[in-house]
Tab-separated table of C-alpha atoms in Angstrom:
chain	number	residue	atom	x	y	z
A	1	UNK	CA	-16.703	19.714	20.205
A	2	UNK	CA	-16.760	18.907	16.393
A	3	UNK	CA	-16.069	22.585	15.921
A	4	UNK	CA	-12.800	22.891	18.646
A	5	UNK	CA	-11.643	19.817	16.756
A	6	UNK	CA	-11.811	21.885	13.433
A	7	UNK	CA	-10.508	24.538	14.290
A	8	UNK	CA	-7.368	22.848	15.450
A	9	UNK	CA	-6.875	20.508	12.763
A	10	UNK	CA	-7.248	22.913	9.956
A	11	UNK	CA	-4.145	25.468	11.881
A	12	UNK	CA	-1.844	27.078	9.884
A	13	UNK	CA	0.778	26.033	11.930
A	14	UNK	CA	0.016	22.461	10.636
A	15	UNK	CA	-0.640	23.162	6.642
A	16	UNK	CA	1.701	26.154	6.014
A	17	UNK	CA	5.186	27.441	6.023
A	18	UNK	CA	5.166	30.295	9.450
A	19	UNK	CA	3.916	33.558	9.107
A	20	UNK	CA	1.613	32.191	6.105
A	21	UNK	CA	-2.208	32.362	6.418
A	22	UNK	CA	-4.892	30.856	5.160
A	23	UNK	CA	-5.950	34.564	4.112
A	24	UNK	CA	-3.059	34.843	2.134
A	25	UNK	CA	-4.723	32.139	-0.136
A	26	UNK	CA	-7.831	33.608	-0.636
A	27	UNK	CA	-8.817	33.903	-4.533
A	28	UNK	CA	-8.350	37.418	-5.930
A	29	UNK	CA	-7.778	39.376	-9.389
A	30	UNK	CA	-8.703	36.386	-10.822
A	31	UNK	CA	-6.307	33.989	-9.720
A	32	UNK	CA	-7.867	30.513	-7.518
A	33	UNK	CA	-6.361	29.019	-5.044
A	34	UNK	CA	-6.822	25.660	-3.758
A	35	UNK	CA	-9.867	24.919	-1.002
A	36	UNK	CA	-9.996	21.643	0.627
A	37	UNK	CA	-14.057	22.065	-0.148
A	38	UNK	CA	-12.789	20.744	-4.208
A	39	UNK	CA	-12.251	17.493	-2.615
A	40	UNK	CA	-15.689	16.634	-1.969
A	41	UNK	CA	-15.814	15.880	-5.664
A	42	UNK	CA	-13.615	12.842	-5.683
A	43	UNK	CA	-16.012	10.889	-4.147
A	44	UNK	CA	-18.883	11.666	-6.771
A	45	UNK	CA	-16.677	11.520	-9.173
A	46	UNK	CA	-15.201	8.000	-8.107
A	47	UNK	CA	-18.536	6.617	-8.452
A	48	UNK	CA	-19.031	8.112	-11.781
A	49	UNK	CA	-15.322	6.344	-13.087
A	50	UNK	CA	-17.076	2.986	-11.711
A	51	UNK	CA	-20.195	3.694	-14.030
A	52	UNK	CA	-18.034	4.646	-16.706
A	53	UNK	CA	-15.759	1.294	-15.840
A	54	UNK	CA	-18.935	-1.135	-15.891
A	55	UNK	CA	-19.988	0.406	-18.922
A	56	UNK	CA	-16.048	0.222	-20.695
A	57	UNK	CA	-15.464	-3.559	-19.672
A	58	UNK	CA	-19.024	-4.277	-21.051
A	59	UNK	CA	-18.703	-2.476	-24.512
A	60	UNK	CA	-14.961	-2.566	-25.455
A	61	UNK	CA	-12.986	-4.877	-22.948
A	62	UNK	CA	-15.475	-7.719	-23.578
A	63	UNK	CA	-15.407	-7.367	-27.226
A	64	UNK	CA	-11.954	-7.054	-26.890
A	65	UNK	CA	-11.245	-9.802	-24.961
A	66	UNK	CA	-13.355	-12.519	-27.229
A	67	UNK	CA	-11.209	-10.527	-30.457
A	68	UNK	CA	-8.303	-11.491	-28.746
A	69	UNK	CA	-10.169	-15.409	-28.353
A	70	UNK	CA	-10.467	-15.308	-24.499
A	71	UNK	CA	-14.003	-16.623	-23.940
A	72	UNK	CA	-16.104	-16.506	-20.611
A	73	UNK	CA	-16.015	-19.370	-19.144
A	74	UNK	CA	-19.154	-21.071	-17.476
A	75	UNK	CA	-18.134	-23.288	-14.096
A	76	UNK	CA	-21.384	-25.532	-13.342
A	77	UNK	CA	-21.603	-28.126	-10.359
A	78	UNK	CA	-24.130	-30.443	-9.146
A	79	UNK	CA	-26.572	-28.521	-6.760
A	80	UNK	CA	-25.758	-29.911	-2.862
A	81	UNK	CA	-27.093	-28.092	-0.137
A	82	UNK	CA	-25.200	-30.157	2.547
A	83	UNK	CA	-21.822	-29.374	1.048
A	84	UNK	CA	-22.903	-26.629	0.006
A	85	UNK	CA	-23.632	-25.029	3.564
A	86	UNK	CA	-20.344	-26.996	4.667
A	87	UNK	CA	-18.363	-24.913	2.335
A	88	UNK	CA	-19.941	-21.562	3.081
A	89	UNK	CA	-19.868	-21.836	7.040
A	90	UNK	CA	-17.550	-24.895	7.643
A	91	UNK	CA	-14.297	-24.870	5.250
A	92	UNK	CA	-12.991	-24.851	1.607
A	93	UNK	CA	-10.444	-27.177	2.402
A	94	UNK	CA	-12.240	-29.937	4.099
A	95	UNK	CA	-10.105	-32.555	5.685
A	96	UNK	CA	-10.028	-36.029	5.289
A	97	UNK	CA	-12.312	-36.960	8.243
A	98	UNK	CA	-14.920	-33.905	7.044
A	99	UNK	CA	-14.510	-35.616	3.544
A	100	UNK	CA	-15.591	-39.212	4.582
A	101	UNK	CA	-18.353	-38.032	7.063
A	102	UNK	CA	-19.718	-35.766	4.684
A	103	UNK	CA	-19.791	-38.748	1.974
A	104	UNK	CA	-21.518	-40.547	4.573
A	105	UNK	CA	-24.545	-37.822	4.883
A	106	UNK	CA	-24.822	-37.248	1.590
A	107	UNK	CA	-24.665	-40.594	-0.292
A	108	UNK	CA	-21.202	-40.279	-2.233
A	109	UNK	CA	-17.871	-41.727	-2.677
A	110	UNK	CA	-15.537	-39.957	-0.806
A	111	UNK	CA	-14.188	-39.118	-3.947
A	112	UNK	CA	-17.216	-37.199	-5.512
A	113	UNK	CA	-16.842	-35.239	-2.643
A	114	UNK	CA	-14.011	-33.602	-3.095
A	115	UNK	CA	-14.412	-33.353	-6.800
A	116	UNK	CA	-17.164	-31.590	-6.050
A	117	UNK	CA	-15.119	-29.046	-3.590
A	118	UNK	CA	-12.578	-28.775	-6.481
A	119	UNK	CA	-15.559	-27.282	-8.720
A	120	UNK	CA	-16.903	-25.171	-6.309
A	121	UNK	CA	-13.367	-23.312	-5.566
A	122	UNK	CA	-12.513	-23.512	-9.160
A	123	UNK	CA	-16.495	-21.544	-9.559
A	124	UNK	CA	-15.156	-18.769	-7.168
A	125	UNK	CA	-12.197	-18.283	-9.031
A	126	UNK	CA	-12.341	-15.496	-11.486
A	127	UNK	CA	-11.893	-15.870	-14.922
A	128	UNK	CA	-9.844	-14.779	-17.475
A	129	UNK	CA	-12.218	-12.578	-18.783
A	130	UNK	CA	-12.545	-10.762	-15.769
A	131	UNK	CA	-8.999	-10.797	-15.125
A	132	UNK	CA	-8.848	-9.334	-18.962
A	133	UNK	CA	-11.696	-6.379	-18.447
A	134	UNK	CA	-9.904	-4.780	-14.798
A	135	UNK	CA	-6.669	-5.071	-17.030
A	136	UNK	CA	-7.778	-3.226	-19.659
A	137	UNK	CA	-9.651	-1.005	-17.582
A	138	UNK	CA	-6.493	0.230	-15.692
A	139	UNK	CA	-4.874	0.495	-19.285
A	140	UNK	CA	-7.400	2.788	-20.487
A	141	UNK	CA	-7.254	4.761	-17.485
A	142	UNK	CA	-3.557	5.198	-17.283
A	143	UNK	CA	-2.978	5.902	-20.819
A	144	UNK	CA	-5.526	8.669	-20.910
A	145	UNK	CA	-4.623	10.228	-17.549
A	146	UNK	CA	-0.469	10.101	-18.860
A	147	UNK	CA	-1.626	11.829	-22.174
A	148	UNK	CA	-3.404	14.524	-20.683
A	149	UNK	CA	-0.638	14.719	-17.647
A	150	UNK	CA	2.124	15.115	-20.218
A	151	UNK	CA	-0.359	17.725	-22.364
A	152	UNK	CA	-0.738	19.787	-18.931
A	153	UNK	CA	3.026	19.343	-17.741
A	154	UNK	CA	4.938	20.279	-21.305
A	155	UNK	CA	5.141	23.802	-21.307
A	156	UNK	CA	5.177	24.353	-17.443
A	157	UNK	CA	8.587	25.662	-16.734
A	158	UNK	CA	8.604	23.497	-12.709
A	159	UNK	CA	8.816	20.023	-15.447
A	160	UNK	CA	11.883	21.081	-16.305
A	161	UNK	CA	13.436	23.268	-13.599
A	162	UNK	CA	12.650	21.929	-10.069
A	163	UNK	CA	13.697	24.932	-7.868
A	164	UNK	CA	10.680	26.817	-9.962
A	165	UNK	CA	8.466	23.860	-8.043
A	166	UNK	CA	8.839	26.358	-4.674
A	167	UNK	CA	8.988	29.380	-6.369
A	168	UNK	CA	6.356	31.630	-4.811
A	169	UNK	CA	5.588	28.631	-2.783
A	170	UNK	CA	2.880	28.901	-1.121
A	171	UNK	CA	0.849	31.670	-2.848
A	172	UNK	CA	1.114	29.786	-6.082
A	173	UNK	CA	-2.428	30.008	-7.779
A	174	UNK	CA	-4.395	26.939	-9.090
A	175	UNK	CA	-4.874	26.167	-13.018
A	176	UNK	CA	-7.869	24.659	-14.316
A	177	UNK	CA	-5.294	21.840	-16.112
A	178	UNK	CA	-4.141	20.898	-12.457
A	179	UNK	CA	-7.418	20.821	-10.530
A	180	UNK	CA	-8.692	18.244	-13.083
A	181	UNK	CA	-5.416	16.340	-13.467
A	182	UNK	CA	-5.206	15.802	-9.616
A	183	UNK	CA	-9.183	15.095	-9.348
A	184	UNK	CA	-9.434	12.740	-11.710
A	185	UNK	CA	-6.236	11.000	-10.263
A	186	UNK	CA	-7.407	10.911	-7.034
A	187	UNK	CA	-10.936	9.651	-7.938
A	188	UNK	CA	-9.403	6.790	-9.711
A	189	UNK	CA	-7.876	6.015	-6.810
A	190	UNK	CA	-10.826	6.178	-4.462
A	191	UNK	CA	-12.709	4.306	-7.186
A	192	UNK	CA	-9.986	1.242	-7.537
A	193	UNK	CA	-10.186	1.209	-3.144
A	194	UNK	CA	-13.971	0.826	-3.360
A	195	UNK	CA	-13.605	-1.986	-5.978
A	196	UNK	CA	-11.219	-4.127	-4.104
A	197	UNK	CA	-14.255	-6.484	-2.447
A	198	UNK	CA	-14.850	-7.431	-5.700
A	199	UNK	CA	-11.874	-7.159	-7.895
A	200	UNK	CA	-9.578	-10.367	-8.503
A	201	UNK	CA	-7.817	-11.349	-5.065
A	202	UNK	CA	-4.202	-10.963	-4.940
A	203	UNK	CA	-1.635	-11.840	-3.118
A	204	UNK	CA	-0.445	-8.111	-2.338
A	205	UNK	CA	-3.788	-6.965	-1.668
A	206	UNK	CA	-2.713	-5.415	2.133
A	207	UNK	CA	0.021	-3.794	-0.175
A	208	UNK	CA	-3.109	-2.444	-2.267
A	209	UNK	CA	-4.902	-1.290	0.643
A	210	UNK	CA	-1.486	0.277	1.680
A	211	UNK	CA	-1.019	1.693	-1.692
A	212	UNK	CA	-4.430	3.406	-2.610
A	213	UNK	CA	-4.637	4.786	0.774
A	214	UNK	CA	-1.453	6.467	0.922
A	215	UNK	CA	-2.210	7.946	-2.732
A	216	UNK	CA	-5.412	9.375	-1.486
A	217	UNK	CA	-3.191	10.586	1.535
A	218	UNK	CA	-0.601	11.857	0.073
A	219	UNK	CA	-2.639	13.799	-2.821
A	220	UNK	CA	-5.384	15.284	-0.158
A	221	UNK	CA	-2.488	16.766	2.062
A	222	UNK	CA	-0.419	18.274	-0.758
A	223	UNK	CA	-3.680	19.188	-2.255
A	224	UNK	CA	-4.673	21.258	0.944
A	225	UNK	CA	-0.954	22.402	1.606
A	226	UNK	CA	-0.860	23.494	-1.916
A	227	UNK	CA	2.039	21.103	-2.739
A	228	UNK	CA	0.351	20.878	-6.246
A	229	UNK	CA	3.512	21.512	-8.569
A	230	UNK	CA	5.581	18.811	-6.802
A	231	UNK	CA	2.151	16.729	-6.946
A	232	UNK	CA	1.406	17.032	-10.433
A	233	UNK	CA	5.261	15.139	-11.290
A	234	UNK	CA	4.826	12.802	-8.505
A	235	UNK	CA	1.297	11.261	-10.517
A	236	UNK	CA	3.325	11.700	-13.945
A	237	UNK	CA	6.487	9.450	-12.839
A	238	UNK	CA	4.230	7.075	-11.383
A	239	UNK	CA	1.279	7.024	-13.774
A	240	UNK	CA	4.241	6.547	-17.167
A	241	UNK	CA	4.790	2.837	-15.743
A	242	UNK	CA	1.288	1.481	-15.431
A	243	UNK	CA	0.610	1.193	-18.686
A	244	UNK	CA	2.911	-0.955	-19.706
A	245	UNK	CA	2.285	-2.981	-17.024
A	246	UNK	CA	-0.932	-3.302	-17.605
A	247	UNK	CA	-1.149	-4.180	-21.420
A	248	UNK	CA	1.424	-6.943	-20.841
A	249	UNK	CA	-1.006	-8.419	-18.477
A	250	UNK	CA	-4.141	-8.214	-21.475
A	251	UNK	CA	-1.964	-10.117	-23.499
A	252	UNK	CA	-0.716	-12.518	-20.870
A	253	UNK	CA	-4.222	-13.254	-20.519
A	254	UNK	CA	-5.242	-13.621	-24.316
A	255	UNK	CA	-1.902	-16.273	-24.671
A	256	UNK	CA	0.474	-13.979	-26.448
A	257	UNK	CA	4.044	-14.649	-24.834
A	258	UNK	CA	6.158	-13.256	-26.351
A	259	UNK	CA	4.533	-9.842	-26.556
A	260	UNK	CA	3.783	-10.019	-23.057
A	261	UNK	CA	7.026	-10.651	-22.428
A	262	UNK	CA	8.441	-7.788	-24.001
A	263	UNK	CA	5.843	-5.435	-23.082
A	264	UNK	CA	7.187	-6.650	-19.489
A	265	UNK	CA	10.546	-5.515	-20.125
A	266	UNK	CA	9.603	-2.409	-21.474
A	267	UNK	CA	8.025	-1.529	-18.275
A	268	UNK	CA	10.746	-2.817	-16.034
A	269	UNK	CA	12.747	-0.821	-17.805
A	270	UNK	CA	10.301	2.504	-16.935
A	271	UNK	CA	9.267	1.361	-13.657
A	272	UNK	CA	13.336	1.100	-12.035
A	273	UNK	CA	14.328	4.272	-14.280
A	274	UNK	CA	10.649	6.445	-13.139
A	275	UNK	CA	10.568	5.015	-9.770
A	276	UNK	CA	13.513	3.646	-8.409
A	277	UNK	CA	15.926	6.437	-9.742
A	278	UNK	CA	13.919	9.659	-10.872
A	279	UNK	CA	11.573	9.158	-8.064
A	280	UNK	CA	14.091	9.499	-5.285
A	281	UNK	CA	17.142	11.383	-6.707
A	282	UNK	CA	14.648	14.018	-8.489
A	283	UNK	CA	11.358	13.857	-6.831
A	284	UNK	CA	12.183	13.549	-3.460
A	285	UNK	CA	15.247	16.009	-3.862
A	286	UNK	CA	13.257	18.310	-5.348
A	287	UNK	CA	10.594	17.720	-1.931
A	288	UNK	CA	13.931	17.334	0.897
A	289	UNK	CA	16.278	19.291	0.281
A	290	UNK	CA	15.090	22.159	-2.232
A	291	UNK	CA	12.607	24.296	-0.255
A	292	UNK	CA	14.668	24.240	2.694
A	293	UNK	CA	16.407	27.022	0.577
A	294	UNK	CA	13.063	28.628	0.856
A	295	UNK	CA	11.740	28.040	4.091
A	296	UNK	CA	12.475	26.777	7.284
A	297	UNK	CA	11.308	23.075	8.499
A	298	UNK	CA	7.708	22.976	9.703
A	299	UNK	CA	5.024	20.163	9.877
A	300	UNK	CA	3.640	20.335	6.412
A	301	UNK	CA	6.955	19.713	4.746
A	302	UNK	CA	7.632	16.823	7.489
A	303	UNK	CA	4.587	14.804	6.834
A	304	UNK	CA	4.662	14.947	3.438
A	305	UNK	CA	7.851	13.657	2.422
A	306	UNK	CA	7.239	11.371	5.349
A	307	UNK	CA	4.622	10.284	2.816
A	308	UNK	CA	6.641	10.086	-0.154
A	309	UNK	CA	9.038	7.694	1.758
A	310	UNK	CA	6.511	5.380	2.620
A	311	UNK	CA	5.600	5.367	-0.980
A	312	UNK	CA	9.173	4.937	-2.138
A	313	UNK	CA	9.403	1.854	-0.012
A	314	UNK	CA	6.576	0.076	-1.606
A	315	UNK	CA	8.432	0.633	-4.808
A	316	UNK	CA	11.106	-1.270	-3.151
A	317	UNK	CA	8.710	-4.177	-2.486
A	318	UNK	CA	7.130	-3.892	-6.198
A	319	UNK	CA	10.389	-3.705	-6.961
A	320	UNK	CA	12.120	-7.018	-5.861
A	321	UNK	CA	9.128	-9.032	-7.343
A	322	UNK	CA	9.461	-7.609	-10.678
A	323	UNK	CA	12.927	-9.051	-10.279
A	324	UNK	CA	11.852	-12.581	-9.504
A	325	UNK	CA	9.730	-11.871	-12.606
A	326	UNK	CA	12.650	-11.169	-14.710
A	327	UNK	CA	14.861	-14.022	-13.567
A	328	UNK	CA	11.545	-16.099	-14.297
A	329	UNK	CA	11.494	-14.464	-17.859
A	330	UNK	CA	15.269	-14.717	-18.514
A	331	UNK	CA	15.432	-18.611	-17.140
A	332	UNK	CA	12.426	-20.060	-17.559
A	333	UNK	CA	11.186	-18.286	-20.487
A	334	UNK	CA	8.170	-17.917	-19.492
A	335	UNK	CA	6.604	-14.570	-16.903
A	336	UNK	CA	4.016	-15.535	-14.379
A	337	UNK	CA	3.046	-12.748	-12.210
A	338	UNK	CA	4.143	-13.810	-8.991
A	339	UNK	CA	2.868	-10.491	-6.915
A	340	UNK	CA	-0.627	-10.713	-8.751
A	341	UNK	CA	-3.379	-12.949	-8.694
A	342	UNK	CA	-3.225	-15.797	-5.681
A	343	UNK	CA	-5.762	-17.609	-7.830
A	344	UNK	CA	-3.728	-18.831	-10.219
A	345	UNK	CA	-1.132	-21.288	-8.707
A	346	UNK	CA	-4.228	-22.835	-6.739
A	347	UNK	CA	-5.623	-23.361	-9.909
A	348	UNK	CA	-2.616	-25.286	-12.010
A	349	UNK	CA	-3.071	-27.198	-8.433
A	350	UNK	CA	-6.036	-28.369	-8.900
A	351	UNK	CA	-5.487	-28.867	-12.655
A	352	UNK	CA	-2.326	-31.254	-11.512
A	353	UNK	CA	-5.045	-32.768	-8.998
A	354	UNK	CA	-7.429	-33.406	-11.762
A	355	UNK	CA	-4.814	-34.696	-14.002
A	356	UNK	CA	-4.030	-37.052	-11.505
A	357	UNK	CA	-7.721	-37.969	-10.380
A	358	UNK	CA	-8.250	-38.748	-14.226
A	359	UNK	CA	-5.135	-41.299	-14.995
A	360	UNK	CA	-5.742	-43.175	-11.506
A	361	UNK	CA	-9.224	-43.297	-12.628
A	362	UNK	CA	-8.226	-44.824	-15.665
A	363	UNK	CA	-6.156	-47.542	-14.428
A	364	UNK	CA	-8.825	-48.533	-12.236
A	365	UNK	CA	-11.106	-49.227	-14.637
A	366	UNK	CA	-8.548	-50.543	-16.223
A	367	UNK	CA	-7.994	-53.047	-14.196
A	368	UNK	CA	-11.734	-53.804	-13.377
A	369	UNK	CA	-11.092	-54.770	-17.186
A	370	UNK	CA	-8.023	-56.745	-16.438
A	371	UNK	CA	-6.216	-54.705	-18.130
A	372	UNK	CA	-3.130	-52.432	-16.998
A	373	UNK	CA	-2.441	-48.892	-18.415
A	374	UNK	CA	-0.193	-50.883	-21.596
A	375	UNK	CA	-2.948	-53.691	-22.354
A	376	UNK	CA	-0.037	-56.102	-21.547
A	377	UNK	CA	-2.149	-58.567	-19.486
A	378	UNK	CA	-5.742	-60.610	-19.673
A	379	UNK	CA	-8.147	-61.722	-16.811
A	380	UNK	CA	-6.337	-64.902	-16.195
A	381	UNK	CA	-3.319	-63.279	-15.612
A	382	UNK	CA	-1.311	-65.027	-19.104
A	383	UNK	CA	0.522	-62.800	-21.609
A	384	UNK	CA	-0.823	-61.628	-24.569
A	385	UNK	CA	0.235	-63.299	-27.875
């Protein structure tokens, strides 16, 4: 069964252009070809980038971050193990009935109740630390990875001439500068998937998910269809944005606006050039309409720029919120990710909450005092001299 299936998948109907077999790829006089079998080593090799990652965010992000004056913070609450079971298996938003029943069983005002929900969300929320160490972790990443792209890509003659992307297509042999420029890509990616449980939430996560998958996808099919020339400048035009991205979010997070800020509109500027214009006027040219000079339409070619467009329209989506960005930036002086981290707006919530809390709780005692907020009356109610 397992072996009919195999056999069927793996057809060269499926992978290559007609009268092409997977014989004609077999290595010889020196020159390799790509195997599906190198894949195996992505997932290895994910696990070793998450090894390497722990290791990076604990000796260089960390120091880093406390250079930069971001601090870890430490979230205590009062032990409860009725509200704490409550908010576990129950809610994290109780409502006002589970509030006052819940002071009931345990003893408290109503309102030490929910200040105590307040501090357990606000204990599940990650901190700016950690938001700090996955940023610069991703900055790290993508700068290396561009460096050594941009090494491997400069004197190929496809980075400047796309019609030599299909030239000899598909008995075009594999060099040792892309089989570790496309494993290491796709390991990050399997490696940023596998971290997502525990990684900040964000509002786009499903557009993560999306995202990451269809990477893996998209480099494991051109990988196995040999679509590596094309592949190699698909990672490049995508990888060149990231990091800018990604160090105006370390600074964001260490409090320094204005370079944020214009590390923000240096990659806005890269990200609608790379992948709004090059991506599909160049890129997806180069995968549509050039090797139809070559060859004649079969499945490989279908599905992959099938796979290209679904990646095109997530740039779309990244797109329009990098806008609402920018018209934050340009109007409000001030850039708040509003794709990124879901955490944040409940947390100036509760801060507003708190803020709240804190002045009522003030006038209150206050008055217990007979006093009002401006100290303008006394117990029996006369005016002040």
């Amino acid at each position: 069964m397992f072996q009919t299936f195999k056999d069927w998948f793996w057809l060269e109907r499926f992978w290559l252009p007609p009268a092409i077999k997977w014989s004609d790829l077999e290595d010889h006089d020196g020159l390799v070809f790509v195997k599906p079998s190198h894949l195996y080593m992505t997932i290895p090799y994910a696990f070793g980038l998450l090894i390497i990652r722990h290791v990076f965010e604990k000796l260089i992000a960390t120091p880093l971050a406390k250079a930069f004056g971001i601090k870890e913070e430490v979230r205590k609450i009062i032990p409860n193990p009725v509200l704490e079971k409550f908010f576990k298996y129950s809610t994290r938003q109780p409502s006002q009935d589970d509030i006052y029943g819940l002071a009931k069983k345990c003893n408290l005002t109503e309102r030490q109740v929910e200040r105590w929900f307040r501090s357990r969300r606000n204990q599940e929320r990650p901190c700016r630390m950690k938001k700090f160490q996955e940023a610069c972790w991703r900055f790290a990443f993508y700068l290396v990875i561009t460096i050594a792209g941009l090494a491997f890509l400069y004197d190929k003659p496809w980075a400047y001439d796309l019609w030599e992307v299909w030239n000899g297509y598909p008995r075009q042999p594999l060099l040792p500068s892309q089989y570790w420029y496309y494993i290491l890509e796709m390991s990050f990616y399997w490696s940023l998937l596998f971290s997502l449980g525990s990684d900040v939430k964000r509002k786009d996560f499903l557009a993560h998910v999306i995202h990451h998958l269809a990477a893996i996808s998209l480099m494991s099919f051109s990988w196995c269809a040999n679509y590596i020339r094309s592949g190699t400048l698909v990672m490049i035009v995508h990888d060149v944005a990231d990091i800018w991205l990604e160090s105006a979010k370390m600074f964001s997070y260490a409090g320094w606006k204005q370079t944020c800020n214009g590390l923000f509109f240096i990659f806005s500027a890269i990200f609608f050039v790379s992948r709004l214009i090059i991506f599909p006027f160049w890129i997806l040219y180069c995968t549509l309409v050039i090797p139809m000079i070559y060859l004649e339409p079969f499945f490989s070619y279908i599905f992959l720029n099938l796979q290209l467009m679904v990646l095109q329209v997530l740039h779309l989506y990244w797109g329009y919120f990098i806008l609402k960005m920018l018209k934050r930036c340009i109007f409000m002086k001030d850039i708040q990710d509003v794709r990124s981290e879901d955490e944040d707006e409940g947390e100036e919530e509760e801060e507003e909450e708190e803020k709240e809390e804190t002045t009522k709780d003030k006038e209150k005692d206050s008055l217990k005092n007979g006093l009002t907020a401006d100290r303008n009356l006394i117990p029996n109610g006369q005016h002040g001299r």
